[in-house]
Coordinates of C-alpha atoms in Angstrom, one line a residue:
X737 CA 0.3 -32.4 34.0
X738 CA -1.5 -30.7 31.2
X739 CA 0.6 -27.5 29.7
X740 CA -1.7 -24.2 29.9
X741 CA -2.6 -23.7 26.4
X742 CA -4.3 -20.0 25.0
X743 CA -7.8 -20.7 24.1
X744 CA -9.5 -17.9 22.2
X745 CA -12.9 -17.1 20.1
X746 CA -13.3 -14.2 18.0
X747 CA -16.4 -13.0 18.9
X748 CA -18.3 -11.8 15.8
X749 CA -21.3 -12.7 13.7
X750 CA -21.5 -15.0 10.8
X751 CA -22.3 -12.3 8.0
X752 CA -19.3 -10.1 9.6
X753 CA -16.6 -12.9 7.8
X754 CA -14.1 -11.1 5.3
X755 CA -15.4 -14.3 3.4
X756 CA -18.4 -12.2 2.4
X757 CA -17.4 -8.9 2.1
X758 CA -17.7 -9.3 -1.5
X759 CA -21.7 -10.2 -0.9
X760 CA -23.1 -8.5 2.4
X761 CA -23.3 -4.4 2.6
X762 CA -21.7 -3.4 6.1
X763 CA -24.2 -0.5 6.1
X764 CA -27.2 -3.4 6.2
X765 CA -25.4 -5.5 8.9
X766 CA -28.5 -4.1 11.2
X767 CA -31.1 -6.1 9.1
X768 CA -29.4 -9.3 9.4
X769 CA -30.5 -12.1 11.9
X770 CA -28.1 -11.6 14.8
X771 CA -26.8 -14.8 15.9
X772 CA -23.8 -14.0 17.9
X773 CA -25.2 -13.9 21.3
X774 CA -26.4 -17.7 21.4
X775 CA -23.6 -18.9 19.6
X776 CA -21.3 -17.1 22.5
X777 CA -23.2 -19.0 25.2
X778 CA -23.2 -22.0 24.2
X779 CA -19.1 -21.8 24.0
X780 CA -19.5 -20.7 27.3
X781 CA -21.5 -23.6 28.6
X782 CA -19.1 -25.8 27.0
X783 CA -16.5 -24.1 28.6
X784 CA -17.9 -24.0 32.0
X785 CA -18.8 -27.4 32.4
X786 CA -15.2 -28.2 31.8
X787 CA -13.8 -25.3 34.1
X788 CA -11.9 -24.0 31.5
X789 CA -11.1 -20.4 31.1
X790 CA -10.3 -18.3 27.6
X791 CA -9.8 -15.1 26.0
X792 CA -12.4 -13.6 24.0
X793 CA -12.0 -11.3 21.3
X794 CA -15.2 -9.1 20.9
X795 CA -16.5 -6.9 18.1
X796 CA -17.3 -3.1 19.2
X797 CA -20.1 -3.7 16.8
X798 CA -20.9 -6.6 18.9
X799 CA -20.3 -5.3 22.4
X800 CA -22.3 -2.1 21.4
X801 CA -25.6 -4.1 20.4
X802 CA -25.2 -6.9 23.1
X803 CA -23.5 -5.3 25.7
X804 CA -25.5 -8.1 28.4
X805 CA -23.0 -10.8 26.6
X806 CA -19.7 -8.7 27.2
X807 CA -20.3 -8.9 30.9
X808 CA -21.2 -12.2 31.5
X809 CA -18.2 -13.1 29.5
X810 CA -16.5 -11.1 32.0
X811 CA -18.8 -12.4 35.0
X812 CA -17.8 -16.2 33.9
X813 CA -13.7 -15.5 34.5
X814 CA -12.2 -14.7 30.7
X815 CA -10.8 -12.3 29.5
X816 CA -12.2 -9.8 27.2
X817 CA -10.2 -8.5 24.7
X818 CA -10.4 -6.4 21.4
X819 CA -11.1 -7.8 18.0
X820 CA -11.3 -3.8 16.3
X821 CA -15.1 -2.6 15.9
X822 CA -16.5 -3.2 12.8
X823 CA -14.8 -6.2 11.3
X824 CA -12.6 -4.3 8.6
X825 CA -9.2 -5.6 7.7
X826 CA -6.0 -3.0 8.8
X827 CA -4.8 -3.1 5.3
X828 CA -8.1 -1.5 4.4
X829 CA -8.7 0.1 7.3
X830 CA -5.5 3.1 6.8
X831 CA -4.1 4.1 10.0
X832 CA -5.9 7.2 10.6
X833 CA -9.2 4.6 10.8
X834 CA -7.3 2.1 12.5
X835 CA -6.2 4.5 15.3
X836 CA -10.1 5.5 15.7
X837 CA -11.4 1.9 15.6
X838 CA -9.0 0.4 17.8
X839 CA -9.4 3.0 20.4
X840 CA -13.3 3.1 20.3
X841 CA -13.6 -0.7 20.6
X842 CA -11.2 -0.5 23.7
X843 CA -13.0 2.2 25.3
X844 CA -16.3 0.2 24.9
X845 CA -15.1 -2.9 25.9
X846 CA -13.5 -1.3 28.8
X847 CA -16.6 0.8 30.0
X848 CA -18.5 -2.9 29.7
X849 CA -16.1 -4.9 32.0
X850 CA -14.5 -2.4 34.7
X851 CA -11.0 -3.4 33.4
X852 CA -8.1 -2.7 31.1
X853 CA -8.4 -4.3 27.5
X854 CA -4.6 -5.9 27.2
X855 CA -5.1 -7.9 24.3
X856 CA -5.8 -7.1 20.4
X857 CA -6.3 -9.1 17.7
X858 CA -7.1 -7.9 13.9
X859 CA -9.9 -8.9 11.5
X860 CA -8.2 -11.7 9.6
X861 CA -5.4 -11.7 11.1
X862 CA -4.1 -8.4 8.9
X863 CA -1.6 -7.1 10.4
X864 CA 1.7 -8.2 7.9
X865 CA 4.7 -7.1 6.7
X866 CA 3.0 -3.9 4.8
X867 CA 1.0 -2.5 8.0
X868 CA 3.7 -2.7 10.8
X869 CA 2.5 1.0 11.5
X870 CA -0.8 -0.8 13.3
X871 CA 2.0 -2.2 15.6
X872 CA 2.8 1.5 17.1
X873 CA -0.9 2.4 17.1
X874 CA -1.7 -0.5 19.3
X875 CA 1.3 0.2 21.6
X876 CA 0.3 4.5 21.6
X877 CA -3.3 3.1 22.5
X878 CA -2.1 1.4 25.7
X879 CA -2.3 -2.5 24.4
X880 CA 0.2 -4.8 26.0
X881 CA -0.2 -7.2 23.6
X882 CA -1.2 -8.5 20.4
X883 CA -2.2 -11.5 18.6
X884 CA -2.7 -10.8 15.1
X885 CA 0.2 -12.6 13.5
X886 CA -0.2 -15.7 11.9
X887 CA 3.2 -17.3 10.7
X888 CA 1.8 -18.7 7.0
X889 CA 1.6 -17.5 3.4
X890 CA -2.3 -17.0 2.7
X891 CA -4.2 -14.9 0.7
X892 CA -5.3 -12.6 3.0
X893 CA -2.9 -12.8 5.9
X894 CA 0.3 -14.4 7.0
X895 CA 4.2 -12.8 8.1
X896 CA 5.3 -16.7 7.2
X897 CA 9.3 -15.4 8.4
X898 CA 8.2 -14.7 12.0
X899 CA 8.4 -17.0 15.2
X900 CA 5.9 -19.8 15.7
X901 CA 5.6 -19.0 19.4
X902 CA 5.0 -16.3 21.5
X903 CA 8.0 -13.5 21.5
X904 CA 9.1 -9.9 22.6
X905 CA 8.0 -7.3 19.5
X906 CA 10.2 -4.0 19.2
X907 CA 10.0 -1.3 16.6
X908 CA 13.5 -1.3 15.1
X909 CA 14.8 1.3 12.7
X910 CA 12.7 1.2 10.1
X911 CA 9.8 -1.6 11.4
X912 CA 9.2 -3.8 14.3
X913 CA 10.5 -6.5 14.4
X914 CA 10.8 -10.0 17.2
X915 CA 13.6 -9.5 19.4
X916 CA 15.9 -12.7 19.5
X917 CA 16.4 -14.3 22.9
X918 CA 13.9 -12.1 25.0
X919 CA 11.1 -13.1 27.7
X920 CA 7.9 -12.2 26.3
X921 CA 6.7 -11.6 30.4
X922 CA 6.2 -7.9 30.7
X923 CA 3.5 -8.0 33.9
X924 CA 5.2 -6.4 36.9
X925 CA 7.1 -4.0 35.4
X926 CA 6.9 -1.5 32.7
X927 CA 6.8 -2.5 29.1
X928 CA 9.4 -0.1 27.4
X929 CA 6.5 0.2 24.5
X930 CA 7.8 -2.9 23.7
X931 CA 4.3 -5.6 22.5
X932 CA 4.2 -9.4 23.0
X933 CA 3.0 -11.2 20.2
X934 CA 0.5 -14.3 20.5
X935 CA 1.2 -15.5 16.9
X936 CA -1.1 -18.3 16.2
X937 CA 0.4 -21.6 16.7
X938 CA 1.5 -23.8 13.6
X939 CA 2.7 -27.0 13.3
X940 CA 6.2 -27.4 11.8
X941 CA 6.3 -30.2 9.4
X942 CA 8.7 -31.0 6.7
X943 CA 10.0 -27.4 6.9
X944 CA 6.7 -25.7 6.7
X945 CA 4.3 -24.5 9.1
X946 CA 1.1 -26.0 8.9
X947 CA -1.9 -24.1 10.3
X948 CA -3.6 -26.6 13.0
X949 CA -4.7 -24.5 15.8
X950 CA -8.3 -23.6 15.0
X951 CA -10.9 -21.9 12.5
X952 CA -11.4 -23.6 9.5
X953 CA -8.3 -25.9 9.7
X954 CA -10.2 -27.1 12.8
X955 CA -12.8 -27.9 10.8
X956 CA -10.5 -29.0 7.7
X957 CA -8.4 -31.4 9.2
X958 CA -9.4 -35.0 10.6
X959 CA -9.8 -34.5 14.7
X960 CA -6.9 -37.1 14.9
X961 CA -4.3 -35.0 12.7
X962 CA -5.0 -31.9 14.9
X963 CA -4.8 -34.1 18.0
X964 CA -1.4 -35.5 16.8
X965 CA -0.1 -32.2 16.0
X966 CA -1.3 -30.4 18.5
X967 CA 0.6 -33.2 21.3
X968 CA 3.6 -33.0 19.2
X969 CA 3.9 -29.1 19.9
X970 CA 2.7 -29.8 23.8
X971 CA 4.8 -32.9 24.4
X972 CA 7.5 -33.1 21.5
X973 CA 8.3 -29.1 21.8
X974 CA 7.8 -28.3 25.1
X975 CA 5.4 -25.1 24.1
X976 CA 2.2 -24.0 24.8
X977 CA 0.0 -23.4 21.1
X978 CA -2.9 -20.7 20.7
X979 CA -6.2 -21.8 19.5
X980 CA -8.9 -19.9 18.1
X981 CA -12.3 -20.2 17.2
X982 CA -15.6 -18.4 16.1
X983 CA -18.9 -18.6 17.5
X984 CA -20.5 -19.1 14.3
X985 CA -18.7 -22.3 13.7
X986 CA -20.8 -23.7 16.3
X987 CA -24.2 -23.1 14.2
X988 CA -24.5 -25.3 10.8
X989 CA -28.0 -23.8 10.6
X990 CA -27.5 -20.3 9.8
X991 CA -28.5 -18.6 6.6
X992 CA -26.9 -19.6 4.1
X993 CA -24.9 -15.8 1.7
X994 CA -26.2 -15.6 -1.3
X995 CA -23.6 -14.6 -3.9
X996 CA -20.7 -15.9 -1.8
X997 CA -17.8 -17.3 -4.0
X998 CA -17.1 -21.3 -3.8
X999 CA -14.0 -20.7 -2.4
X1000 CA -15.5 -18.2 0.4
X1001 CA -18.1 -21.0 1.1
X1002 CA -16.1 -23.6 1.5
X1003 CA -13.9 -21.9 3.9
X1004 CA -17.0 -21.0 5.8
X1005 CA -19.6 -24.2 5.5
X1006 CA -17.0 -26.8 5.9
X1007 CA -17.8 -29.8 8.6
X1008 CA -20.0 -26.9 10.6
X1009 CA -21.9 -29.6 11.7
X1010 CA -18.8 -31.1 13.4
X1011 CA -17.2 -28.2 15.3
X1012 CA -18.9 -28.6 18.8
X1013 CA -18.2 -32.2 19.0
X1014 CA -14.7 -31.6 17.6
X1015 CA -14.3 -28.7 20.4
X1016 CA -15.8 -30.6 23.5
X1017 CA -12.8 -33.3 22.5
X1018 CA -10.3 -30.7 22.5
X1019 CA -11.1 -29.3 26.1
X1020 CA -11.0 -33.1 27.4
X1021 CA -7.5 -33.6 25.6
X1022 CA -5.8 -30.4 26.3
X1023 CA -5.1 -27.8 29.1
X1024 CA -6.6 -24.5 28.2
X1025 CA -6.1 -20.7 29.9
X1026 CA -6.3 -17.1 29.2
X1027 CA -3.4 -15.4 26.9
X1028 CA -3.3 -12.8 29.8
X1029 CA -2.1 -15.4 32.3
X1030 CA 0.2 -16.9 30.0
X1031 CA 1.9 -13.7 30.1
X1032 CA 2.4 -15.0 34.2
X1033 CA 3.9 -18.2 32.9
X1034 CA 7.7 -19.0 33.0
X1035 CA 8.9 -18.5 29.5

């Protein structure tokens, strides 16, 4: 039997990347092609012809200009949660802005689908050691959960000393930090203010924690090392891994950002042309659910 892995897509646009907010005005997002929507559906085709069920993570700049693609994400059986409104990373954001953006995102979302947003995950993955005040805002906002923290050192993101897999998140004394020993399950009872974390998943080899569970390393990696790796945490750890994914990766034909670094459009071009394939071999290899009903699952 297949373990119930997370699978999730960050639903946002391909000019929305912080790999381009050195090159693209957020004030002339409007005048940009908007690609999202198709992009979205065809993930969901994909998904539904595999009866597979995820968690998406929509833009309020998103859900506010396609509000038709919210609910029928919500129509097909995911889960819709909260990616922040207009892309901006937390350590750039401030938490008076934070506060305002994640509440107005939930708010939308939630007047879109008829239920309570649980889930929130930042721009980039921003939430590190330096912005553990977004941690109380989420929890003062009503989230139940987060999924923001990805256990690497990067450039942009990464709290490398945290858990690989999913754990209880406190605020301590003077931040918050993962409590040792605890089940993340909080359904059925009351929370405490207490979050559980949805780090994303990395693969521990020779003492380090290689990223292998989606985006670009997706696309980075040969399909057979991610397979591998992927089957080592399944089978060789007995743990479930969280996948992610954007809906752009799915289109190698869109327009092309002028004035993009080579670093940013590496990150972004790479193997595009090789993501859906890559992805319908994923669903075929691995059991895939919502983070909201891993929350259900014995820990």
């Amino acid at each position: 039997m297949k373990v119930v892995n997370a699978l999730t897509v960050d639903v946002e646009d391909y000019f929305q990347v912080s790999a381009f907010e050195g090159c693209v005005d957020r004030d002339r997002w409007d005048d940009y092609p908007l690609r999202v929507e198709r992009n979205t559906r065809r993930i969901l085709e994909l998904l539904e012809k595999r009866g597979v069920r995820g968690t998406f993570f929509v833009l309020g700049w998103v859900a506010r200009r396609c509000p038709g693609l919210v609910r029928e994400i919500r129509r097909a059986g995911h889960e819709v949660a909260c990616h922040g409104y207009g892309h901006q990373r937390v350590n750039l954001l401030g938490r008076t802005a934070f506060r305002d953006d994640i509440r107005v995102s939930k708010a939308l979302l939630e007047d879109l689908t008829g239920e309570a947003v649980l889930g929130y995950r930042a721009p980039s993955y921003s939430i590190a050691h330096g912005t553990h005040w977004a941690f109380d805002e989420l929890a003062e906002a009503g989230y139940r959960y987060d999924s923001s923290v990805f256990p690497v050192r990067h450039d942009l993101y990464g709290i490398p000393d945290w858990p690989r897999f999913p754990f209880l998140l406190r605020r301590g004394t003077e931040r918050w930090e993962p409590v040792p020993g605890e089940s993340p399950i909080l359904f059925g009872g009351e929370s405490g203010g207490d979050l559980v974390e949805f780090p994303i998943t990395t693969l521990s080899l020779f003492g380090m924690g290689i990223p292998i569970a989606g985006g670009g390393y997706f696309r980075f990696f040969p399909y057979g090392f991610t397979k591998w790796g992927l089957n080592r945490i399944n089978s060789g750890e007995g743990r479930p891994f969280v996948f992610y994914l954007h809906p752009w990766e799915l289109d190698p034909e869109q327009p092309r950002m002028a004035g993009a670094g080579a670093k940013s459009r590496f990150r972004h071009y790479l193997n595009l042309d090789k993501t859906q394939a890559r992805l319908v071999r994923l669903l075929g290899d691995f059991g895939f659910g919502r983070l909201r009903d891993l929350l259900d699952a014995p820990a």
